[in-house]
CSV table of N, CA and C in Angstrom, one decimal:
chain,number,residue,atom,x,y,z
V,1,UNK,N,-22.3,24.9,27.1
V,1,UNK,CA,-20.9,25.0,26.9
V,1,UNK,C,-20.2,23.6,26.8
V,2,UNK,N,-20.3,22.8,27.5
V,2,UNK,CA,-20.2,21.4,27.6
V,2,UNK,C,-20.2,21.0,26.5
V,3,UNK,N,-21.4,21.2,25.7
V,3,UNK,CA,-22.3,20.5,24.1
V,3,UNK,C,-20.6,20.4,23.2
V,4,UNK,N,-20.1,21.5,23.4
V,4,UNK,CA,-19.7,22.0,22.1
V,4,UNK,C,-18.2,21.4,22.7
V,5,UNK,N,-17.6,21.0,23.6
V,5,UNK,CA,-16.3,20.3,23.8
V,5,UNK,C,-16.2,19.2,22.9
V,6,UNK,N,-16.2,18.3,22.4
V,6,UNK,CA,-16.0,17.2,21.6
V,6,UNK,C,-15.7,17.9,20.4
V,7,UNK,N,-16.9,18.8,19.9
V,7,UNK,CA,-16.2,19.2,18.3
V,7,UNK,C,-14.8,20.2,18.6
V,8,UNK,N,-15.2,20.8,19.3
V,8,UNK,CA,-13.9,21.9,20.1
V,8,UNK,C,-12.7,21.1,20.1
V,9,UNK,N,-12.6,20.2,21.0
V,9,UNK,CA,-11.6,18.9,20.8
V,9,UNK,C,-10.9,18.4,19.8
V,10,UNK,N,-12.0,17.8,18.7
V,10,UNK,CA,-11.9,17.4,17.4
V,10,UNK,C,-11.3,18.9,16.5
V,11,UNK,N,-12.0,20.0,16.5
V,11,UNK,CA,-11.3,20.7,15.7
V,11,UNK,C,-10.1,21.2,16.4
V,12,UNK,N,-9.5,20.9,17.6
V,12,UNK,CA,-8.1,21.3,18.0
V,12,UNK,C,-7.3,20.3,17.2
V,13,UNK,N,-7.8,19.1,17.4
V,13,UNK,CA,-6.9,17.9,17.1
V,13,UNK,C,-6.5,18.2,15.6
V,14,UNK,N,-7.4,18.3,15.1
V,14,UNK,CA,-7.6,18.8,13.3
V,14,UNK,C,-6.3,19.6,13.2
V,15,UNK,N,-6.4,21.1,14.1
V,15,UNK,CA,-5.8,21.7,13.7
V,15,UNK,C,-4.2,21.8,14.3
V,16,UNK,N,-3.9,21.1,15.0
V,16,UNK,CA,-2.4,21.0,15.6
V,16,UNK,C,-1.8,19.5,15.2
V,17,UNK,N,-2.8,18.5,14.4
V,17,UNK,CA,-2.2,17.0,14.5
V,17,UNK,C,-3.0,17.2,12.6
V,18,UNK,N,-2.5,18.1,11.5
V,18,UNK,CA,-3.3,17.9,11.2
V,18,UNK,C,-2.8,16.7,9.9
V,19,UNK,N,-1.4,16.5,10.2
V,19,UNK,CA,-0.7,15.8,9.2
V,19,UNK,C,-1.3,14.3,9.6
V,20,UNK,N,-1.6,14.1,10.6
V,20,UNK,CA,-2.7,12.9,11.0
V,20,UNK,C,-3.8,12.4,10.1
V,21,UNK,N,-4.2,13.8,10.0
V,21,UNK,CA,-5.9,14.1,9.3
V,21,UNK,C,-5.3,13.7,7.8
V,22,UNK,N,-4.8,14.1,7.2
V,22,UNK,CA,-3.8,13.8,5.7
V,22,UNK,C,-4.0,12.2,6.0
V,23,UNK,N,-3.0,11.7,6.6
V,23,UNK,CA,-2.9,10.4,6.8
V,23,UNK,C,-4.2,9.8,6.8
V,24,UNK,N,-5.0,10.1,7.4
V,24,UNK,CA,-6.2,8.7,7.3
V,24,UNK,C,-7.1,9.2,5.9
V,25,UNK,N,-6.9,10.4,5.6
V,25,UNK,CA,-8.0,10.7,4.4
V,25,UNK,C,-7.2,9.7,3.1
V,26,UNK,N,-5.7,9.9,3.2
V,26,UNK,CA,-4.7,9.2,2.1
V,26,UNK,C,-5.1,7.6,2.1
V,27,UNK,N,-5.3,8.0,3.7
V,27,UNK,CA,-5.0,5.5,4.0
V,27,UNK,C,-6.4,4.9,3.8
V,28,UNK,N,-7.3,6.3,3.5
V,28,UNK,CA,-8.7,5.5,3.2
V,28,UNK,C,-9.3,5.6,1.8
V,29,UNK,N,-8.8,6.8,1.3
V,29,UNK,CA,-8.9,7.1,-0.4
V,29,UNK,C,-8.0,5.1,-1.0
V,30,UNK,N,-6.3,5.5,-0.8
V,30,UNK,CA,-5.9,4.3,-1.5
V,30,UNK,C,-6.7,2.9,-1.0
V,31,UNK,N,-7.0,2.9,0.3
V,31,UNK,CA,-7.3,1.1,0.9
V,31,UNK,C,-8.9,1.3,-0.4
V,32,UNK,N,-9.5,2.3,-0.5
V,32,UNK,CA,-11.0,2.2,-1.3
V,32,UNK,C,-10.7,2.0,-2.4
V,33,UNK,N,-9.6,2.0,-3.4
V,33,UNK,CA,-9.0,2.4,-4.6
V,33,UNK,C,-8.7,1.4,-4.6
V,34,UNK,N,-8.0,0.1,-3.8
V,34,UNK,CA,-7.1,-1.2,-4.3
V,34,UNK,C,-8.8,-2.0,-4.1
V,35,UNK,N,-9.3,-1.9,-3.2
V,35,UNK,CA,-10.7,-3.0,-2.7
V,35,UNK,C,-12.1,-2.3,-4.0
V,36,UNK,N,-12.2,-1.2,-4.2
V,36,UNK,CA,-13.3,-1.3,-5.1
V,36,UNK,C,-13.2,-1.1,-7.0
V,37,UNK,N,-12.2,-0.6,-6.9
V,37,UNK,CA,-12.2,-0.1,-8.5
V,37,UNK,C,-11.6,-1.6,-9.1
V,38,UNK,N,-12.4,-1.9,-9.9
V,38,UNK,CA,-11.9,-3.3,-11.0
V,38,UNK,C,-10.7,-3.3,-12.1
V,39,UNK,N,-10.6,-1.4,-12.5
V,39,UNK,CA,-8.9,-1.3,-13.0
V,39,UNK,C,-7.6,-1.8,-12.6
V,40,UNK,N,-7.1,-2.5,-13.1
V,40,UNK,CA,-5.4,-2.7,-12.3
V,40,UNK,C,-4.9,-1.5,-12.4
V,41,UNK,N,-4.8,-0.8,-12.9
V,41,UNK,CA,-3.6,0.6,-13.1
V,41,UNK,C,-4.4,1.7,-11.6
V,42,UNK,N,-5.6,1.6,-11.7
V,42,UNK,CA,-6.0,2.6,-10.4
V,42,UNK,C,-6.3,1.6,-9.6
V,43,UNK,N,-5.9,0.4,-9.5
V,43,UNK,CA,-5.5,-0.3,-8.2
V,43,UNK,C,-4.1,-0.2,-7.7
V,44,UNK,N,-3.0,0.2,-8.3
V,44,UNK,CA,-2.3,0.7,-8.3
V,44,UNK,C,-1.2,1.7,-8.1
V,45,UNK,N,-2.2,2.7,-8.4
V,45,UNK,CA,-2.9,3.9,-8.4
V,45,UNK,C,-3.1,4.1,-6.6
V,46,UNK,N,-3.8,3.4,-6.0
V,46,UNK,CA,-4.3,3.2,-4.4
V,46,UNK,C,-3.7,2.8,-3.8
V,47,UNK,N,-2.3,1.7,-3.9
V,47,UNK,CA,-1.0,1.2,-3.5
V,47,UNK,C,-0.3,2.4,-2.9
V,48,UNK,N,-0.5,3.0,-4.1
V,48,UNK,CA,0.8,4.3,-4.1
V,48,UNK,C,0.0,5.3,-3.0
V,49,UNK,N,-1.0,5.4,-3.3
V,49,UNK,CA,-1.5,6.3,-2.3
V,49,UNK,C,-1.5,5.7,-0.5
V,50,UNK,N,-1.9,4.5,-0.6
V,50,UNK,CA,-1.6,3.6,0.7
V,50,UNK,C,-0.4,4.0,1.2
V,51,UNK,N,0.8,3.7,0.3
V,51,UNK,CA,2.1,3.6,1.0
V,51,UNK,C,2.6,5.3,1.1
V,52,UNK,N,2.4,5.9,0.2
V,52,UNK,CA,2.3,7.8,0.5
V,52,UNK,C,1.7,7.6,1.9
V,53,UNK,N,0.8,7.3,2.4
V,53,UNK,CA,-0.3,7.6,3.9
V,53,UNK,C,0.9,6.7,4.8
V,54,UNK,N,1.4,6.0,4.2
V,54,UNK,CA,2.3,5.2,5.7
V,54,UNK,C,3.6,5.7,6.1
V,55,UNK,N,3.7,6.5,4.4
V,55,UNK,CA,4.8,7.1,4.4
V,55,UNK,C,5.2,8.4,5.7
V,56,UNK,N,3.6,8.8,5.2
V,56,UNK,CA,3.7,10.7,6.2
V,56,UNK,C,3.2,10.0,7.5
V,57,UNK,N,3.1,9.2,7.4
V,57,UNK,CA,2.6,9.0,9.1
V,57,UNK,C,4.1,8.6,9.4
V,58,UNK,N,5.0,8.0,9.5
V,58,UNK,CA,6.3,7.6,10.0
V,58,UNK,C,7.2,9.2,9.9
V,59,UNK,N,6.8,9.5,8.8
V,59,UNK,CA,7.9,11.1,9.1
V,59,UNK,C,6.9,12.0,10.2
V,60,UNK,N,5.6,12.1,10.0
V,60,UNK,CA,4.6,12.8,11.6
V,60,UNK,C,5.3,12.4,12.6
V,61,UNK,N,5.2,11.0,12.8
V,61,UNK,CA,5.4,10.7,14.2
V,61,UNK,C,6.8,10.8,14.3
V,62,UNK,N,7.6,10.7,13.3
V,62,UNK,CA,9.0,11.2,14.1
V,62,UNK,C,9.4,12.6,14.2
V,63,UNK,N,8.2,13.4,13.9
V,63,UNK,CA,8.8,14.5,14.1
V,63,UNK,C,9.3,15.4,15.8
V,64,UNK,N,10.5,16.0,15.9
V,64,UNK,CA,10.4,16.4,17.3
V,64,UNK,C,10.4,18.0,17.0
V,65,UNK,N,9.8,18.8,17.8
V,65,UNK,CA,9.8,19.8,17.7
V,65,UNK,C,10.8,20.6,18.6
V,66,UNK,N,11.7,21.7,17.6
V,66,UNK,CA,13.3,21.8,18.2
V,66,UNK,C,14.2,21.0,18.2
V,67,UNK,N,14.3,19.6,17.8
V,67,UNK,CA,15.0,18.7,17.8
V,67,UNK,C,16.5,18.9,16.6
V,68,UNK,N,17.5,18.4,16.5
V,68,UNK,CA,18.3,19.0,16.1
V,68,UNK,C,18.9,17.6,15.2
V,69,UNK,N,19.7,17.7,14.3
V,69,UNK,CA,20.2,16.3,13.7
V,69,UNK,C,21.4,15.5,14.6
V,70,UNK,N,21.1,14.5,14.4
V,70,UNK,CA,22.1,13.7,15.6
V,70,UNK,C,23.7,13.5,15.2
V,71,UNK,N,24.0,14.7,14.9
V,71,UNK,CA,25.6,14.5,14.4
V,71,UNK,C,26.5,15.0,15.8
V,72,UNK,N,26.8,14.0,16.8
V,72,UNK,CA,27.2,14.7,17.7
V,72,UNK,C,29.2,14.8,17.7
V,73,UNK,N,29.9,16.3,18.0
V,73,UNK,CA,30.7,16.5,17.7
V,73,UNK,C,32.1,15.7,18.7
V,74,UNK,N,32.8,15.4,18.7
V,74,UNK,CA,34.0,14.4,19.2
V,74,UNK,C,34.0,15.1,20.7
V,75,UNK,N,33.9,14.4,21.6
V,75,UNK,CA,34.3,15.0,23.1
V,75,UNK,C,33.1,15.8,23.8
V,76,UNK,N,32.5,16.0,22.7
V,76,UNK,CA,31.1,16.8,23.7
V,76,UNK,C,29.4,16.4,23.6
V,77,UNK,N,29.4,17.1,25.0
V,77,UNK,CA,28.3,16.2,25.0
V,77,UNK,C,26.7,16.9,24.4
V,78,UNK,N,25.8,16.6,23.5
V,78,UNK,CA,24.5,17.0,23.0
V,78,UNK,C,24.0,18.3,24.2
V,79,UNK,N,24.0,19.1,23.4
V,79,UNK,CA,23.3,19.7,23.7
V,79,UNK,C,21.4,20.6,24.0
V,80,UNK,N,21.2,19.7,22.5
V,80,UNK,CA,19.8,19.7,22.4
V,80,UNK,C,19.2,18.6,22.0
V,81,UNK,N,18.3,18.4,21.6
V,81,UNK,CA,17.2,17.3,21.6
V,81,UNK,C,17.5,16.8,20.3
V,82,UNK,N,18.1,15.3,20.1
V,82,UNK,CA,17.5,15.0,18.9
V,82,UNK,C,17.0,14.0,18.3
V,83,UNK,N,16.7,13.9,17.0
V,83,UNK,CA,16.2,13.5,16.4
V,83,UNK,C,16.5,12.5,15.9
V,84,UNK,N,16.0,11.0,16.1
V,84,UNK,CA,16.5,10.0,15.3
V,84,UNK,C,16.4,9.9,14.0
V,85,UNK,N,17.1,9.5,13.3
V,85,UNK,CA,17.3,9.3,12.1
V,85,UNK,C,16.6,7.9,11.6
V,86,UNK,N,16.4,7.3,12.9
V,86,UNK,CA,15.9,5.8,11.7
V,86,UNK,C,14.9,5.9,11.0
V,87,UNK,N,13.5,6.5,11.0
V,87,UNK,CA,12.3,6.6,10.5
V,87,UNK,C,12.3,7.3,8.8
V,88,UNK,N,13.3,8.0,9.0
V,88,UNK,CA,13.7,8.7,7.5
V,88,UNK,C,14.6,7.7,6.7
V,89,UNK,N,15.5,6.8,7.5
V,89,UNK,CA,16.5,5.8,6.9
V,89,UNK,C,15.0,4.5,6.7
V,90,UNK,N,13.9,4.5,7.0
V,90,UNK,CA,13.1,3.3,6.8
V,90,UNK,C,12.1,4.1,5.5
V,91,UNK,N,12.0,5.2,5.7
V,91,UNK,CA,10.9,5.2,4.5
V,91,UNK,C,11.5,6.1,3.0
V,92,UNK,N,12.9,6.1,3.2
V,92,UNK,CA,13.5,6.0,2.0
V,92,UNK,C,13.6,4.7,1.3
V,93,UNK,N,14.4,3.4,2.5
V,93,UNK,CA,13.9,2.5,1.7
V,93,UNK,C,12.6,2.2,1.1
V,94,UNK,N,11.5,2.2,2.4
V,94,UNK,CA,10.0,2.1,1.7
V,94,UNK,C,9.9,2.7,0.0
V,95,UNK,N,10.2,3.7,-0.3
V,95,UNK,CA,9.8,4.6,-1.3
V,95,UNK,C,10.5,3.9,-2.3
V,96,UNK,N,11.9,3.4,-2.4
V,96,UNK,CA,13.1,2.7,-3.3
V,96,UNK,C,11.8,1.6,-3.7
V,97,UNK,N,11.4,0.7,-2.2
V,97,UNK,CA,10.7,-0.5,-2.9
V,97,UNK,C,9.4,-0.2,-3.6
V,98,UNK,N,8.5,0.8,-2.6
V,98,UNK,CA,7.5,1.1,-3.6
V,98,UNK,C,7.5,1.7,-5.0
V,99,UNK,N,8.6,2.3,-5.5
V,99,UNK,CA,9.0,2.6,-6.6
V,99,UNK,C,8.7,1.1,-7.5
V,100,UNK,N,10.0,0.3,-6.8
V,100,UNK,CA,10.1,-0.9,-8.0
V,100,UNK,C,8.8,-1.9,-8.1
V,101,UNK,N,8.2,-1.8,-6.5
V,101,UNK,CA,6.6,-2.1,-6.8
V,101,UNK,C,6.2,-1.8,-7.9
V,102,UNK,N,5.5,-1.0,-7.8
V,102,UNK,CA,4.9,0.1,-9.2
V,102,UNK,C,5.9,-0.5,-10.6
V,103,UNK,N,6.6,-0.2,-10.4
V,103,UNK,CA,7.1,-0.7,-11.9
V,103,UNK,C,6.9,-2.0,-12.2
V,104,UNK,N,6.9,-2.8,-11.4
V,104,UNK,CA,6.6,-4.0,-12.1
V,104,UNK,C,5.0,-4.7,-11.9
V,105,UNK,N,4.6,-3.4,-11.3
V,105,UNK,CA,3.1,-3.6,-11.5
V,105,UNK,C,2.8,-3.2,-12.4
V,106,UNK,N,3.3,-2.3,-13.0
V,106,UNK,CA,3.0,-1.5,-14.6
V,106,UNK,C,3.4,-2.5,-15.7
V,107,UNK,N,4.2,-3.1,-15.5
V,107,UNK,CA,4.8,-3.8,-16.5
V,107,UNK,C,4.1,-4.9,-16.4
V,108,UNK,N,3.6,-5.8,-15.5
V,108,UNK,CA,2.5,-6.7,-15.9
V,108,UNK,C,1.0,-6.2,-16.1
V,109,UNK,N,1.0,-5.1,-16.2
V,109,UNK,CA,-0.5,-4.4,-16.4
V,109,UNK,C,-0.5,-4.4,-17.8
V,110,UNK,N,0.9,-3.9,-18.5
V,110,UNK,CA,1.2,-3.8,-19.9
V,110,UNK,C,1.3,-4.9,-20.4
V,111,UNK,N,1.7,-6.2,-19.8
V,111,UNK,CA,1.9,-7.3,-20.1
V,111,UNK,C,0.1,-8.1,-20.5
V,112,UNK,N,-0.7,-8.2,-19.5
V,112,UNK,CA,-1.9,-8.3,-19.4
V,112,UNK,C,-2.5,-7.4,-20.5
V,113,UNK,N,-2.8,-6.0,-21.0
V,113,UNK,CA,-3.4,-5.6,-21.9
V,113,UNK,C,-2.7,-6.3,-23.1
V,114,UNK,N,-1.4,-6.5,-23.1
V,114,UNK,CA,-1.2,-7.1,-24.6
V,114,UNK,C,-2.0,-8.7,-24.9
V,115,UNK,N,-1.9,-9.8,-23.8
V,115,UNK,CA,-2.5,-10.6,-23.7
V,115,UNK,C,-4.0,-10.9,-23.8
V,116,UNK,N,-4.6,-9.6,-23.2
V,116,UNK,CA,-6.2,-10.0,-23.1
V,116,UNK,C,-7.1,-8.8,-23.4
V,117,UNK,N,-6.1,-7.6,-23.9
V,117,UNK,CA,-6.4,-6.4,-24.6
V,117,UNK,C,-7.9,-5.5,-23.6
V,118,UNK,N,-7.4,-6.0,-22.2
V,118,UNK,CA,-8.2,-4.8,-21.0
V,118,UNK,C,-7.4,-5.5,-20.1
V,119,UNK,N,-7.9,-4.2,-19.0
V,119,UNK,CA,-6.8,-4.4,-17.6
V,119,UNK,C,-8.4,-4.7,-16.4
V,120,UNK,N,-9.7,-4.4,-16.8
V,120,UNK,CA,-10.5,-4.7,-15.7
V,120,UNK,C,-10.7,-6.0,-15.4
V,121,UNK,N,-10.8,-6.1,-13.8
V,121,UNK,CA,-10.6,-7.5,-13.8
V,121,UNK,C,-12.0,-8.5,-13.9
V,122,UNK,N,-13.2,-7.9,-14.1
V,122,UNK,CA,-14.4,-8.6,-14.6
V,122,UNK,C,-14.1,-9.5,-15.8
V,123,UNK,N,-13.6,-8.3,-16.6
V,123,UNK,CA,-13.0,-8.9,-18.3
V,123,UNK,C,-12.1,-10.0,-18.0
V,124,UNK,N,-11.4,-9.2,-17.5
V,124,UNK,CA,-10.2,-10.1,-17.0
V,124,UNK,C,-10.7,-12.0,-16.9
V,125,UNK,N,-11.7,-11.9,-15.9
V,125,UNK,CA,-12.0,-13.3,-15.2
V,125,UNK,C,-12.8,-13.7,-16.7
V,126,UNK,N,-13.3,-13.0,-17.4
V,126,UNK,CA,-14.6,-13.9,-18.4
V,126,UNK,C,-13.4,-14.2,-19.4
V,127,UNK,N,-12.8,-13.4,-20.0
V,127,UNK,CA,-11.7,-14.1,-21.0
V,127,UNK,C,-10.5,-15.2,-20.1
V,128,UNK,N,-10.3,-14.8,-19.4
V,128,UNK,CA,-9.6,-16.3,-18.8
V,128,UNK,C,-10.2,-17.5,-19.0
V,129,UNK,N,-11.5,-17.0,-18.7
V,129,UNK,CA,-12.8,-18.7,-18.2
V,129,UNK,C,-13.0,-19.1,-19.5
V,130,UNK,N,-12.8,-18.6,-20.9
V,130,UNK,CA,-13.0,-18.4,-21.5
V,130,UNK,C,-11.9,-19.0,-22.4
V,131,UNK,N,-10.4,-19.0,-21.7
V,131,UNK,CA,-9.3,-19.9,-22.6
V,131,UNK,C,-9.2,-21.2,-21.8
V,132,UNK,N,-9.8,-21.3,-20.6
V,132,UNK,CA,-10.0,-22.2,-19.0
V,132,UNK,C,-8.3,-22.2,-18.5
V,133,UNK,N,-8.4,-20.5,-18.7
V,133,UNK,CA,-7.1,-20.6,-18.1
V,133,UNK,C,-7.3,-19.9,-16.3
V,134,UNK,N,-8.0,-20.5,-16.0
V,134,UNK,CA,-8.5,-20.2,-14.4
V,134,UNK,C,-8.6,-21.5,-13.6
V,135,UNK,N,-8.4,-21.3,-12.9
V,135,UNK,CA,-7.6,-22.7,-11.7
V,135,UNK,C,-9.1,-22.8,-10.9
V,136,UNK,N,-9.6,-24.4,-11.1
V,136,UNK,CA,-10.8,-24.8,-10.4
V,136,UNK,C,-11.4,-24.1,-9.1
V,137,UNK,N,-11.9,-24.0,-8.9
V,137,UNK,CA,-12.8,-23.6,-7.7
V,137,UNK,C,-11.9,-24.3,-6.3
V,138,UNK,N,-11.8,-26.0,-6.4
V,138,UNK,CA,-11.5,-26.5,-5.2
V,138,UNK,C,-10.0,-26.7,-5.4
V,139,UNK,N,-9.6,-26.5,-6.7
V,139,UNK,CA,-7.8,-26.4,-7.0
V,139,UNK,C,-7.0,-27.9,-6.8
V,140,UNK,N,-7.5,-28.7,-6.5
V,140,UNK,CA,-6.9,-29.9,-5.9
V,140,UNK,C,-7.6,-31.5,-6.9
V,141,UNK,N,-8.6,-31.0,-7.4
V,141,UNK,CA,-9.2,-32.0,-8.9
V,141,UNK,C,-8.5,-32.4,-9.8
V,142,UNK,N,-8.5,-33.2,-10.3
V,142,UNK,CA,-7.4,-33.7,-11.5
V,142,UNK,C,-8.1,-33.2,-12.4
V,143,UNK,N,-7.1,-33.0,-13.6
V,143,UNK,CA,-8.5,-32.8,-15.0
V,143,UNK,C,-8.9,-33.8,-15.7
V,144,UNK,N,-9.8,-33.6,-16.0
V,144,UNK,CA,-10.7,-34.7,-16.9
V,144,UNK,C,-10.4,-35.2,-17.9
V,145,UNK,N,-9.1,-34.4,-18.6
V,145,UNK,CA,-8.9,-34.6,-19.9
V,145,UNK,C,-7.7,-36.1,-19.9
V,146,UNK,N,-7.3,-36.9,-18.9
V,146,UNK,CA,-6.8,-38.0,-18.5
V,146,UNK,C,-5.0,-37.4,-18.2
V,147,UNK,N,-5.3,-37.1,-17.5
V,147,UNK,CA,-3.9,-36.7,-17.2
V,147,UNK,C,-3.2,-37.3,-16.3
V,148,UNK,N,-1.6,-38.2,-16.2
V,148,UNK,CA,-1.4,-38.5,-15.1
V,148,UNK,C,-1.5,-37.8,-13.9
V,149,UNK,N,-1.6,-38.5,-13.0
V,149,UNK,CA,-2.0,-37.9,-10.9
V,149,UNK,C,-0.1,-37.4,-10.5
V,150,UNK,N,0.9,-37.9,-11.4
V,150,UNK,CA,2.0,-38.3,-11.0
V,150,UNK,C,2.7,-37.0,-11.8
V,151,UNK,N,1.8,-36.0,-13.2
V,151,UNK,CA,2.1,-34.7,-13.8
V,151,UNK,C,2.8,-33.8,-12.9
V,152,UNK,N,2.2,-33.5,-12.1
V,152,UNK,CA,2.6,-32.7,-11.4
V,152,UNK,C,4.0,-32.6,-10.3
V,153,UNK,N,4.5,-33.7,-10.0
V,153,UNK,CA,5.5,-33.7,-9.5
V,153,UNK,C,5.4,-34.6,-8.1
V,154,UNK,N,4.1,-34.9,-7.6
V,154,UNK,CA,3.3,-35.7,-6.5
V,154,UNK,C,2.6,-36.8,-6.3
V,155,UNK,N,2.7,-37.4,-5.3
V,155,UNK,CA,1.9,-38.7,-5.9
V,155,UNK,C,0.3,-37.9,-5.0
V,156,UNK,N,-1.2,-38.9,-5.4
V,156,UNK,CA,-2.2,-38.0,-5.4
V,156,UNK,C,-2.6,-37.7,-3.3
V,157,UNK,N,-1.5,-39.0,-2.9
V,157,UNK,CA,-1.7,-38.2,-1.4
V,157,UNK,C,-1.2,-37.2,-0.9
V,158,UNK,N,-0.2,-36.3,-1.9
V,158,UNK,CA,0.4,-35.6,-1.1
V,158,UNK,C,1.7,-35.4,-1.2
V,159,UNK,N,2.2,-36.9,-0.9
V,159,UNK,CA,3.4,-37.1,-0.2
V,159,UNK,C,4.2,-37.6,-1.7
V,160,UNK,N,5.7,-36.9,-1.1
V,160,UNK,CA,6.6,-37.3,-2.2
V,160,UNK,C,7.9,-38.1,-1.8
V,161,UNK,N,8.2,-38.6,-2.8
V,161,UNK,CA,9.3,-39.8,-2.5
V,161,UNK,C,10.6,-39.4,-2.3
């Protein structure tokens, strides 16, 4: 009888916490979706799903049960339990920004296929290396091609006047 407590446990948790269970299947589908797939558009694609999973976890956890909206009426005092409002006032904003995220991730995604006519970023790296439009390894080299040290706006220690 013992054996079987932990899954017993676990399937309670499942089933009373289950908007939880959503949450980590969401926050681990998108985190697998931005870190393995080489598409920009379904990295993207995994943002949205990331910030969807941060989303429902902030409205879970603010949920109260019975809880009533906090409009309290002039002179009197609450009578039931309620519910803050900030968590719903934070992930509307969230949603406004991740909206305009997305859009301007799309729009340089569109911007990129017109440029280098694919969005994967393997392609991506070989046609860049390819125009040597990719920034050295140690980033801090001068180029070879005789360039002043003083181009860039610095003198080569560093320090500016």
């Amino acid at each position: 009888m013992t054996d079987h407590l932990p899954i017993q446990l676990a399937l309670d948790v499942l089933a009373t916490r289950h908007a939880y269970a959503v949450f980590t299947v969401l926050l681990c589908i998108g985190l697998y979706m931005m870190i393995a797939n080489p598409h920009l558009v379904k990295k993207i694609i995994g943002l949205n799903l990331f910030q969807t999973a941060i989303f429902l976890f902030f409205i879970a956890s603010a949920y109260v049960h019975g809880g009533s909206i906090p409009i309290v009426e002039s002179g009197g005092a609450p009578e039931a339990t309620l519910v803050s409002p900030l968590p719903q006032v934070i992930v509307l904003t969230a949603i406004v920004v991740g909206v305009s995220l997305t859009a301007v991730g799309l729009a340089l995604c569109v911007r990129i296929y017109t440029e280098y006519g694919t969005l994967r970023t393997d392609a991506l790296r070989e046609a860049m290396a390819e125009e040597d439009d990719l920034p050295a390894a140690g980033g801090d080299s001068p180029s070879a091609g005789g360039g002043s040290p003083s181009a860039g706006g610095g003198s080569p220690g560093g320090e500016r006047a």
